[in-house]
mmCIF file of C-alpha atoms in Angstrom:
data_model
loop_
_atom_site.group_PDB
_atom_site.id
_atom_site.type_symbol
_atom_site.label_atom_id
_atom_site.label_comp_id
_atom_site.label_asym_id
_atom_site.label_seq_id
_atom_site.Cartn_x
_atom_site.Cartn_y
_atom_site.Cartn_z
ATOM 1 C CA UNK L 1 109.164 99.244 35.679
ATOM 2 C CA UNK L 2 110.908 102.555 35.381
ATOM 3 C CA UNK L 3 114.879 102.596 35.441
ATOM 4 C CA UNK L 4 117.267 105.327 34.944
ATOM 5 C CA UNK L 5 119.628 105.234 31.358
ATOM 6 C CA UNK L 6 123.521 105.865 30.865
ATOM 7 C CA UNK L 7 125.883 106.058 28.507
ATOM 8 C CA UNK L 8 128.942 103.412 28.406
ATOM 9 C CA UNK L 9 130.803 106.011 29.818
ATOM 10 C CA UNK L 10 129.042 106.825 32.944
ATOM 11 C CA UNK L 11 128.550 103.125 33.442
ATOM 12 C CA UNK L 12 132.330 102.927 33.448
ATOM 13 C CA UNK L 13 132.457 105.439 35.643
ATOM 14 C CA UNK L 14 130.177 103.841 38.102
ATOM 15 C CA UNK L 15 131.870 100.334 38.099
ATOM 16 C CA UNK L 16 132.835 99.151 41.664
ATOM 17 C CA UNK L 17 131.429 102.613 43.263
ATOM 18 C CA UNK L 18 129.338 102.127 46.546
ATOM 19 C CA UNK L 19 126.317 103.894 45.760
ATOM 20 C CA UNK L 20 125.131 103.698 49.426
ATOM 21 C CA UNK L 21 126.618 101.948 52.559
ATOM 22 C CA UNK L 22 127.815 98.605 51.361
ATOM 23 C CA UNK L 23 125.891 98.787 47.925
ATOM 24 C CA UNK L 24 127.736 98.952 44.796
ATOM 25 C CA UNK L 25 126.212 99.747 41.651
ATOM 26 C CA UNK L 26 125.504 97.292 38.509
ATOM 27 C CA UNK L 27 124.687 99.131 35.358
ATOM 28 C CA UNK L 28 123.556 96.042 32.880
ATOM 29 C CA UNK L 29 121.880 96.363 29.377
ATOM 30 C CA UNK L 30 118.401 96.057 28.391
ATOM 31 C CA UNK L 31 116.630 94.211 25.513
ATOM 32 C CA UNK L 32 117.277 97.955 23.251
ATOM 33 C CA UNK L 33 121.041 97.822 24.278
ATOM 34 C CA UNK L 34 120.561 100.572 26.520
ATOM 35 C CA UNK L 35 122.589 100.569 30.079
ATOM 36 C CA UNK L 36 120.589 101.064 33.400
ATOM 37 C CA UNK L 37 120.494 101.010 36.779
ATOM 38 C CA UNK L 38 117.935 100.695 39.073
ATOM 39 C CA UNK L 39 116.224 103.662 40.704
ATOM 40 C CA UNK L 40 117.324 102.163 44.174
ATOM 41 C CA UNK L 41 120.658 102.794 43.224
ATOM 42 C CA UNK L 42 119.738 106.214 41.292
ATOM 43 C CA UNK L 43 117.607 107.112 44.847
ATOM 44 C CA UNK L 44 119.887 106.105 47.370
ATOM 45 C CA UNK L 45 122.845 107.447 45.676
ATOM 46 C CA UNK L 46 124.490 111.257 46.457
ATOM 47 C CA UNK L 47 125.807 111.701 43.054
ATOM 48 C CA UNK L 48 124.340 114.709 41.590
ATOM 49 C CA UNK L 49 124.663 113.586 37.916
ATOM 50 C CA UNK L 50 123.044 109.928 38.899
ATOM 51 C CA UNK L 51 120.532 111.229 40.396
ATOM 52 C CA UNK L 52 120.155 113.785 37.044
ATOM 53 C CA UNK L 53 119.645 110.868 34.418
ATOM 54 C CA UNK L 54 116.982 110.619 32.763
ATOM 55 C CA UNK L 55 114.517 107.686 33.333
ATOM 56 C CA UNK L 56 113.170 104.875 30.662
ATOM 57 C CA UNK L 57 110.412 102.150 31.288
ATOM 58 C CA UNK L 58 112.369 98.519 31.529
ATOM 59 C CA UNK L 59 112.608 96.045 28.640
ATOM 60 C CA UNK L 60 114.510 93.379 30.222
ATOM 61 C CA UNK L 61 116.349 91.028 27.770
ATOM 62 C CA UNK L 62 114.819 87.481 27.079
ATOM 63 C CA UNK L 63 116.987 85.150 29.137
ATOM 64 C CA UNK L 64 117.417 81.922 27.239
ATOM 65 C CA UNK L 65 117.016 79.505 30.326
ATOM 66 C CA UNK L 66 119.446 76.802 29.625
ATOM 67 C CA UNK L 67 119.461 76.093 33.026
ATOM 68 C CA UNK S 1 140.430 91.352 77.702
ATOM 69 C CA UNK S 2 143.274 89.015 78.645
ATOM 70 C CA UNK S 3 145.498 88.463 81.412
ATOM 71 C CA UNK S 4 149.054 86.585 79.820
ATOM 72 C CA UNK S 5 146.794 84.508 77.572
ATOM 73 C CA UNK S 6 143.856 83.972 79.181
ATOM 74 C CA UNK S 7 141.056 85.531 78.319
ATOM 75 C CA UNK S 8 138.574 86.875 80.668
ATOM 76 C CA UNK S 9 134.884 84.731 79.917
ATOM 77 C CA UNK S 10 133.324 86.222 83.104
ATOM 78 C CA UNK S 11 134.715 87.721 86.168
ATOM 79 C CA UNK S 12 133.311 87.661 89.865
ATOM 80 C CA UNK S 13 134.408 89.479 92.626
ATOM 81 C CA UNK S 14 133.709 87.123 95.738
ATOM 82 C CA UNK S 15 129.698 86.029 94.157
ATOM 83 C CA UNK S 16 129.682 89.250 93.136
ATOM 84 C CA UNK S 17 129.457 89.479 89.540
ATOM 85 C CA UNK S 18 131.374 92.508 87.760
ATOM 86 C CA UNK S 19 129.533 93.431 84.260
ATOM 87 C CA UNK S 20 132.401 95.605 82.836
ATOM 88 C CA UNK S 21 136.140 96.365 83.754
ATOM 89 C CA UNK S 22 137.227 100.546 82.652
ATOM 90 C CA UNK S 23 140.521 101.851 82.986
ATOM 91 C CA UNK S 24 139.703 105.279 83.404
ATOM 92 C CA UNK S 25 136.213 106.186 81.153
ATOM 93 C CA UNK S 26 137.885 103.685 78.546
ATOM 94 C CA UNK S 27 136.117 100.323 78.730
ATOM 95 C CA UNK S 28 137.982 97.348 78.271
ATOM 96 C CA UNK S 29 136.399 94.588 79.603
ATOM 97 C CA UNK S 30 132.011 93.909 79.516
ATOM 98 C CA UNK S 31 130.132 90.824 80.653
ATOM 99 C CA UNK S 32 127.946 89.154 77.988
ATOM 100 C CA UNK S 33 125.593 86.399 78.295
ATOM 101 C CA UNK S 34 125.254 85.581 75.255
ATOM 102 C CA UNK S 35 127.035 82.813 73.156
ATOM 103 C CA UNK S 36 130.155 83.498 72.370
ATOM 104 C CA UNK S 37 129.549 83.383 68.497
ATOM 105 C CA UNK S 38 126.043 85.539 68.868
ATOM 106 C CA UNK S 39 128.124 87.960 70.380
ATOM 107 C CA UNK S 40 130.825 87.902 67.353
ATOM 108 C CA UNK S 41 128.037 88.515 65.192
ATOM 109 C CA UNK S 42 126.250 91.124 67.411
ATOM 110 C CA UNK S 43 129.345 93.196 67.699
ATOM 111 C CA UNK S 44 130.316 93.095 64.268
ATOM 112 C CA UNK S 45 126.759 93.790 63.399
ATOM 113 C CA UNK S 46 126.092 96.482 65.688
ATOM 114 C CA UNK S 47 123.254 95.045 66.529
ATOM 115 C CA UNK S 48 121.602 97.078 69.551
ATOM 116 C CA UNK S 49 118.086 96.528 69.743
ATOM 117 C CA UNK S 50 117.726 93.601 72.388
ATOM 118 C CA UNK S 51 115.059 91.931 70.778
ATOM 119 C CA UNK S 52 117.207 91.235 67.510
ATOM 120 C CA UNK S 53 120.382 90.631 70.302
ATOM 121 C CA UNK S 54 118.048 88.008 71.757
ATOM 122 C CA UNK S 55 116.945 87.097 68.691
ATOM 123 C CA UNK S 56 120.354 85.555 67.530
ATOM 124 C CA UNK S 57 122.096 84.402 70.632
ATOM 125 C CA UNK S 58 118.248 81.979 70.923
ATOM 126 C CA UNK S 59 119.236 80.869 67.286
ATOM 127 C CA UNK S 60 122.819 79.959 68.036
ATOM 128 C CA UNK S 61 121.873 78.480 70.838
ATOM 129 C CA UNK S 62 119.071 75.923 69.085
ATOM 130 C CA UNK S 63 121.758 75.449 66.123
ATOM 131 C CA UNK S 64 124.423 74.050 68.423
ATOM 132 C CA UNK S 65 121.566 72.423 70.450
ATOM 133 C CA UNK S 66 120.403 70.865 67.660
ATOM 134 C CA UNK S 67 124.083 69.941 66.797
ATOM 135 C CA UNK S 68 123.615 71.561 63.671
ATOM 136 C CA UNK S 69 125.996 74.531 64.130
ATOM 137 C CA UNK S 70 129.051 72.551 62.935
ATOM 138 C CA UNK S 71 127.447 71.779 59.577
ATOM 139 C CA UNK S 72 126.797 75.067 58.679
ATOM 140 C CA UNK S 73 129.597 76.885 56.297
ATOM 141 C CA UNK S 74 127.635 80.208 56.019
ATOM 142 C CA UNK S 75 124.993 81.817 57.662
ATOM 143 C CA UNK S 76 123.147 85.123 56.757
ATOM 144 C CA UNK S 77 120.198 86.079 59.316
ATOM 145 C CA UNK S 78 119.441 89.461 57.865
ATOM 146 C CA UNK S 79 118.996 91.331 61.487
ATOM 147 C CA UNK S 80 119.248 95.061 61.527
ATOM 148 C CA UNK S 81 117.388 96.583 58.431
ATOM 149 C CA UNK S 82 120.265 97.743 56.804
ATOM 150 C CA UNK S 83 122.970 96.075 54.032
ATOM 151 C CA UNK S 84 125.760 96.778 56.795
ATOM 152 C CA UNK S 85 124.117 94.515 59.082
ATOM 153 C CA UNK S 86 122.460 92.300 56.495
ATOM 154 C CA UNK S 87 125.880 91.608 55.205
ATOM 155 C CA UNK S 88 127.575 89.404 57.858
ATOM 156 C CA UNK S 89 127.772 85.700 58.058
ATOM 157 C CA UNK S 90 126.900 84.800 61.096
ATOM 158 C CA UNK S 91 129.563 81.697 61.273
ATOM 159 C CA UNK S 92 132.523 83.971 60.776
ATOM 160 C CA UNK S 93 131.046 87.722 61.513
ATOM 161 C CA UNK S 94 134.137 89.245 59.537
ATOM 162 C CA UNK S 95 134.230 92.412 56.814
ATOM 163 C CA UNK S 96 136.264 90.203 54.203
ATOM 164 C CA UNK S 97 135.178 88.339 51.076
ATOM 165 C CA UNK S 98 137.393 85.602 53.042
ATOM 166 C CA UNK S 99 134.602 85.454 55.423
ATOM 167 C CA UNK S 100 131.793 85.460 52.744
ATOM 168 C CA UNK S 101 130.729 88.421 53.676
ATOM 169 C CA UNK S 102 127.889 89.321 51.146
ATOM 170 C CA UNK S 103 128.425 92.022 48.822
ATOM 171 C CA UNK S 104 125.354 93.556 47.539
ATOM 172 C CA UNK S 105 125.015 94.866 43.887
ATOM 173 C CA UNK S 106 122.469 96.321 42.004
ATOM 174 C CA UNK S 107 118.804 97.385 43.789
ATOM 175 C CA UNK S 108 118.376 96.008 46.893
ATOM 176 C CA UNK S 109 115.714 97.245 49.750
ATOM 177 C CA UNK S 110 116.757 96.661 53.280
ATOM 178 C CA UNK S 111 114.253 96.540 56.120
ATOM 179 C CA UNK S 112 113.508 94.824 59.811
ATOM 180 C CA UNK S 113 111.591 92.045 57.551
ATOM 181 C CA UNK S 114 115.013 91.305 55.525
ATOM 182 C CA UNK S 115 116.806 91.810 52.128
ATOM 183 C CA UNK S 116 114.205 92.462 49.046
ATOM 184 C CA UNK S 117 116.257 91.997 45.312
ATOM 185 C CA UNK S 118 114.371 94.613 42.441
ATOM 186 C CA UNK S 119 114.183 91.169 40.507
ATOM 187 C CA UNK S 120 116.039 93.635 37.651
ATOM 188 C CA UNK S 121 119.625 94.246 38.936
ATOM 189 C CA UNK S 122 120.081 93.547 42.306
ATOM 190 C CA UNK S 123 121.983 90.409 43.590
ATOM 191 C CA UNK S 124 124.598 89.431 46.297
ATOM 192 C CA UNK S 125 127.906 87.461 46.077
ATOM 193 C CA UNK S 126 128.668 85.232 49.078
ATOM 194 C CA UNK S 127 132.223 84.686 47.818
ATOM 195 C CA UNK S 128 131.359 80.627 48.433
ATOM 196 C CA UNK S 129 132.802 78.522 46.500
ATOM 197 C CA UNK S 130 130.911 74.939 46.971
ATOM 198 C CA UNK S 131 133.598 72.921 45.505
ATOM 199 C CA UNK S 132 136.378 74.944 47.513
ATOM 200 C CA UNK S 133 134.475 74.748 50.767
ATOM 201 C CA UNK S 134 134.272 70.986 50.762
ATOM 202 C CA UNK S 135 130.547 70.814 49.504
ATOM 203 C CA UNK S 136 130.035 67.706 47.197
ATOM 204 C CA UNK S 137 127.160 66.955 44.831
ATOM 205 C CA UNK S 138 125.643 64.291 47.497
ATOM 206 C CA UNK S 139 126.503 66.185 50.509
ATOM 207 C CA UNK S 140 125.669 69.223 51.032
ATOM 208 C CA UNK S 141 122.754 71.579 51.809
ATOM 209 C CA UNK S 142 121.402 75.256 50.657
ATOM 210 C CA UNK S 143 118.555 76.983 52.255
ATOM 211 C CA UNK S 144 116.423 79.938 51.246
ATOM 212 C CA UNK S 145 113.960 81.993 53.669
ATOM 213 C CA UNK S 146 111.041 84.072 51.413
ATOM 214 C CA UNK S 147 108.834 86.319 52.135
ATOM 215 C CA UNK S 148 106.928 86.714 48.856
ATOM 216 C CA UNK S 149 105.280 84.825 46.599
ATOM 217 C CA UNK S 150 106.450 85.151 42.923
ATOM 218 C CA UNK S 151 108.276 83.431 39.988
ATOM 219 C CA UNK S 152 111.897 83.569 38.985
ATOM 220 C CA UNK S 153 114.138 81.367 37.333
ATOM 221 C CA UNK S 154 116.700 80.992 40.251
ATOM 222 C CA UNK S 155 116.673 82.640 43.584
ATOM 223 C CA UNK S 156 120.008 81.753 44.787
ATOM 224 C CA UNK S 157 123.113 80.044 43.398
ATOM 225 C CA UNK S 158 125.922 79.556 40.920
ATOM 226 C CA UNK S 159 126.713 77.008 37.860
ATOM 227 C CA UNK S 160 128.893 76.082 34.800
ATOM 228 C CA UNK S 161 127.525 75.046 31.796
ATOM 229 C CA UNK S 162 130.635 73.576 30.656
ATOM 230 C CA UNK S 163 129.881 70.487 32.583
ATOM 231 C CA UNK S 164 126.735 71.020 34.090
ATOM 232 C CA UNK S 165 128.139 71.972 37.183
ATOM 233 C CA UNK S 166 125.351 73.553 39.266
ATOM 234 C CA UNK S 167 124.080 74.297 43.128
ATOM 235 C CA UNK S 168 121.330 76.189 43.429
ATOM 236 C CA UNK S 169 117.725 76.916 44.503
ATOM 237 C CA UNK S 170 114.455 78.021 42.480
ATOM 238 C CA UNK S 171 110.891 78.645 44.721
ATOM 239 C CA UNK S 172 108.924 78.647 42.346
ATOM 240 C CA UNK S 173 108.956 79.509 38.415
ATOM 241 C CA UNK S 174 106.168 79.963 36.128
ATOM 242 C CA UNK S 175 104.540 76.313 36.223
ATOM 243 C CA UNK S 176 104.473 76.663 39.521
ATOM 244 C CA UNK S 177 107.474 74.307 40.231
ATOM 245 C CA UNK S 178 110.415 74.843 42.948
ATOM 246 C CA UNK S 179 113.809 73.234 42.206
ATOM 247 C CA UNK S 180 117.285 71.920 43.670
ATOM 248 C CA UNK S 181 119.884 71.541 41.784
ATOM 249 C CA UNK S 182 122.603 69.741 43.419
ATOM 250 C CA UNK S 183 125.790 68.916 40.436
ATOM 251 C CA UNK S 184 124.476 68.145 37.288
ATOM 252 C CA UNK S 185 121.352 69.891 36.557
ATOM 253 C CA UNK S 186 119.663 67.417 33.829
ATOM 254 C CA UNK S 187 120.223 64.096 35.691
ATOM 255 C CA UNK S 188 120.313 65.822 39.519
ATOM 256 C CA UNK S 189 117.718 68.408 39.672
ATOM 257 C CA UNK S 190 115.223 67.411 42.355
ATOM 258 C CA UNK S 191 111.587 69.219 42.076
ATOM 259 C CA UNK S 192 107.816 69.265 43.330
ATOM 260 C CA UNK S 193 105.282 71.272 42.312
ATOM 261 C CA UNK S 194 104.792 74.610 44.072
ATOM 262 C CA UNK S 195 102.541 77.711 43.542
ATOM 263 C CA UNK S 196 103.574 79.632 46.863
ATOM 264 C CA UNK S 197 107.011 80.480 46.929
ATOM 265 C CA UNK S 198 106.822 81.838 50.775
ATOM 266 C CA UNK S 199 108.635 79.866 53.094
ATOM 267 C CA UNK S 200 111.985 78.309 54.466
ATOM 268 C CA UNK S 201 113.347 76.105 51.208
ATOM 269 C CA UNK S 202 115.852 73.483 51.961
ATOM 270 C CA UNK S 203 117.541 71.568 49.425
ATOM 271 C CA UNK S 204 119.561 69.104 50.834
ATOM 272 C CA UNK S 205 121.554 65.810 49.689
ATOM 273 C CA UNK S 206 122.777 63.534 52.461
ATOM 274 C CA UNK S 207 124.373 60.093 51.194
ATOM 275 C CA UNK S 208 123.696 60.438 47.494
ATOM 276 C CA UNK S 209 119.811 61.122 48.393
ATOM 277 C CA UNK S 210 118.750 64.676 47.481
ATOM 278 C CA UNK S 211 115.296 66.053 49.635
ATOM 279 C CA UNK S 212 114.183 69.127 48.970
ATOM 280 C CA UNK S 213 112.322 70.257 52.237
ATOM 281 C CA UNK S 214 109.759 73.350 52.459
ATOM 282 C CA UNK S 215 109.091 74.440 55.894
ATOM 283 C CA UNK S 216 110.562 71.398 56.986
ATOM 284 C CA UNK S 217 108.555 68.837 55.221
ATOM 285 C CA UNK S 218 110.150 66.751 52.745
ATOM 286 C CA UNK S 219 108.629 67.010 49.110
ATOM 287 C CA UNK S 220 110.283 65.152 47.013
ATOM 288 C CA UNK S 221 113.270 62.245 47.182
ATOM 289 C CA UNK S 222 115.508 61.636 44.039
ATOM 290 C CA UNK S 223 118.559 59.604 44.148
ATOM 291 C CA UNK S 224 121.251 61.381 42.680
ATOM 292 C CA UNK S 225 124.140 60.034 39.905
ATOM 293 C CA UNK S 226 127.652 61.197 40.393
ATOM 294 C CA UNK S 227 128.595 64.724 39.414
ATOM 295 C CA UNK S 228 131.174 67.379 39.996
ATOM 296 C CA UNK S 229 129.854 70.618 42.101
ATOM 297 C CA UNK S 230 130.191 73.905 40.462
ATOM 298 C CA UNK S 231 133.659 75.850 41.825
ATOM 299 C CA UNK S 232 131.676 79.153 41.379
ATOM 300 C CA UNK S 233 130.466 82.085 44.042
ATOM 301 C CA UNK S 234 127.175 81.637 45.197
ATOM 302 C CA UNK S 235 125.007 84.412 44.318
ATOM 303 C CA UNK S 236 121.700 85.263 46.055
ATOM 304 C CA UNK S 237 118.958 87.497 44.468
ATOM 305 C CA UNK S 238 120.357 86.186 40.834
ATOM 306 C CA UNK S 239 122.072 82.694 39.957
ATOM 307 C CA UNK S 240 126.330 83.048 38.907
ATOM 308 C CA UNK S 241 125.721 81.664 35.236
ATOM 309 C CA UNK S 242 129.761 81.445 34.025
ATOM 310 C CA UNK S 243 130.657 84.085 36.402
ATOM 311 C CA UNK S 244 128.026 86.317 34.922
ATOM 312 C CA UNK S 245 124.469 87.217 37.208
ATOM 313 C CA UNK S 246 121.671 86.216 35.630
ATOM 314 C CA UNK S 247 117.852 85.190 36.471
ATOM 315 C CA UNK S 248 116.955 87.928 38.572
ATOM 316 C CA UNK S 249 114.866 87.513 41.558
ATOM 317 C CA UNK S 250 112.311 89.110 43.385
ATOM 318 C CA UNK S 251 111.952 87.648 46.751
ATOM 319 C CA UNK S 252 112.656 89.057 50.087
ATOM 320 C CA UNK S 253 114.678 86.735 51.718
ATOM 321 C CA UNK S 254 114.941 86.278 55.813
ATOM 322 C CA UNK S 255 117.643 83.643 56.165
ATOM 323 C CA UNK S 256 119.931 82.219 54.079
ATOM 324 C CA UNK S 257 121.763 79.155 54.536
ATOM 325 C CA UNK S 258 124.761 77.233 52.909
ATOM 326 C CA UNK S 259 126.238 73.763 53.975
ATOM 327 C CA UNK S 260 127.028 70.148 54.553
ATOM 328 C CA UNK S 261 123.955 67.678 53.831
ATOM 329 C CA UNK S 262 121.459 67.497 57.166
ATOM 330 C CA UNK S 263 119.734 64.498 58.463
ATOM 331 C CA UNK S 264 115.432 64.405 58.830
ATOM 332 C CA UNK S 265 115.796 65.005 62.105
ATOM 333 C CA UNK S 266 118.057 67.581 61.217
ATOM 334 C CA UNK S 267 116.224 69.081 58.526
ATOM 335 C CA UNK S 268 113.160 69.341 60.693
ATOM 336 C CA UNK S 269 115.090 70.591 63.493
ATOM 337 C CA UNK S 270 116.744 73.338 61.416
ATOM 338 C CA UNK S 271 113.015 74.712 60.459
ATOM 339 C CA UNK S 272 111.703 74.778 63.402
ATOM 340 C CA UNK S 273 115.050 76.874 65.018
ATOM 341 C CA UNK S 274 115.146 79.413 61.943
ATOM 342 C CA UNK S 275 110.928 79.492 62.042
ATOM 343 C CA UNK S 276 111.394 80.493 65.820
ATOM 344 C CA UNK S 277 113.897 83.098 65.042
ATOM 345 C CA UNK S 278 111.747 84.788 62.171
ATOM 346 C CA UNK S 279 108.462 84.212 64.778
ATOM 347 C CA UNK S 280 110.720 86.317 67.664
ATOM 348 C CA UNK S 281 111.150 89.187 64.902
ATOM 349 C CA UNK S 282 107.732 89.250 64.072
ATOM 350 C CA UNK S 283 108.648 88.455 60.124
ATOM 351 C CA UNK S 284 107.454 84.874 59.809
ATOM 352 C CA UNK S 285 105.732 83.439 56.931
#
């Protein structure tokens, strides 16, 4: 899966922004410790420098299921 | 539109009856015949199209029919193909966490067929707290409608490992096993073995005796031990792990239920209502 890649910066400044109409963004890390979002939000989004990042294949973290 | 503090419910002139009141080209005043509560939703909706208008005021309608209106706490029919539409609870139609009005976060696709999660990022917060809202460990109910068939680790819920306080639904994870987990998820997790995750999921626990129901067939009974219920949001799309979203799913999801425990009859009832709904917008599974 391809997703796009920011800096801790950008992700702060996306924190709580609507990224469409009642859609907020939610920049998380991957297994490398890189922060993404999903290219729904990059897509759907009107921000100029979102839509301008550049895009990584997905290594999700390994999710110890405790539950 | 009142008059002192009456409000107008429907307004004849001699047997004629008058479908809207203007002052003006301002109107004031329209005629509905729908439920009272469809139209709630409807309006806050903006729902237009009259199939999806029709669509609603039938389920209310079965739902209090079946007397199972009152039992419900939240209710998310995901009309309209958008997330401004998809975001209303249909039991209190208001724009306000209060309301638990889903927020969505993260990738999400909208459509006419419901609410699809990316299964990377993309989750919702109902703002329900079970444990605030009344819910106990042996009463209460949560209910799930998919659309696809694949694995996750949750698909809705929330839960504190600092005393195993969980409610929440899995379809189907790899081992082809769906779960409810109603309290304490070692000693009250009810499960039956599943390789299709399509379908209306309802876990339920009515007088200590958890069912978990798929398309309104029981599949499994487990009595359940005492346990506290977890005080944390519901999330849908992802499970509220300590107030963090994890397990993403990747299921599209029609209806969405959350609740006091239901009866059989009940149970069966509330299928066959929400499977009629889905049928009448051509998204049934």
């Amino acid at each position: 899966m391809i997703v796009a890649q920011l800096t801790q910066e950008q992700v702060e400044q996306l924190q709580g922004v609507e990224f469409a109409p009642d859609s907020f963004f939610n920049p998380i890390l991957d297994a490398n410790g890189n922060y993404i979002i999903s290219i729904e939000e990059q897509e759907q989004c009107d921000i100029q420098w979102v839509k301008d990042l550049p895009r990584i294949e997905y290594l999700p973290k390994e999710t110890t299921n405790l539950l | 539109m009142k008059i002192g503090s009456t409000a107008i419910i429907n307004c004849k002139i001699g047997s004629v009856q008058v479908n809207e009141v203007r002052i003006g080209s301002i109107l004031v005043w329209s005629f509905s015949s729908f439920d009272p509560d469809a139209q709630a939703f409807i309006t806050a909706a903006g729902i237009t199209d009259p199939i999806q208008q029709n669509a609603i005021n039938q389920l209310v309608l079965d739902l209090k029919g079946y007397s199972i209106w009152t039992k419900m706490k939240a209710l998310y029919p995901f009309v309209g193909g958008t997330a401004t539409t998809h975001k209303f609870n249909l039991k209190n139609p208001l724009d306000a966490n209060a309301a638990f009005r889903l927020s969505f976060l993260g990738g999400w696709t909208h459509s006419s067929t419901g609410a699809l999660p990316n299964g990377t990022n993309g989750y919702a917060n109902t703002f329900f707290s079970p444990s605030a809202n009344s819910l106990e460990y042996n009463d209460n109910h949560l209910s799930y409608y998919s659309r696809t068939n694949a694995t996750s680790i949750y698909d809705i819920g929330g839960g504190e490992n600092t005393g195993l306080k969980n409610l929440g639904l899995y379809l189907r994870r790899i081992g082809n096993v769906a779960g409810y987990d109603s309290g304490n998820y070692i000693t009250n997790r009810n499960t039956f073995p599943n390789s299709d995750s399509k379908g209306f999921y309802n876990g339920n626990v009515i007088s200590s005796s958890s069912k978990y129901f798929k398309n309104g067939t029981n599949q499994f009974t487990k009595a359940l031990t005492f346990s506290d219920i977890t005080a944390l949001s519901v999330y849908v799309g992802a499970f509220n792990e300590d107030n963090i979203p994890s397990y993403y799913s990747s299921k599209e999801v029609s209806f969405i239920s959350i609740g006091d425990g239901l009866s059989d009859t009940e149970a069966s009832n509330f299928y066959t209502a929400v499977q009629l709904f889905n049928t009448s917008l051509s998204r049934q599974v």
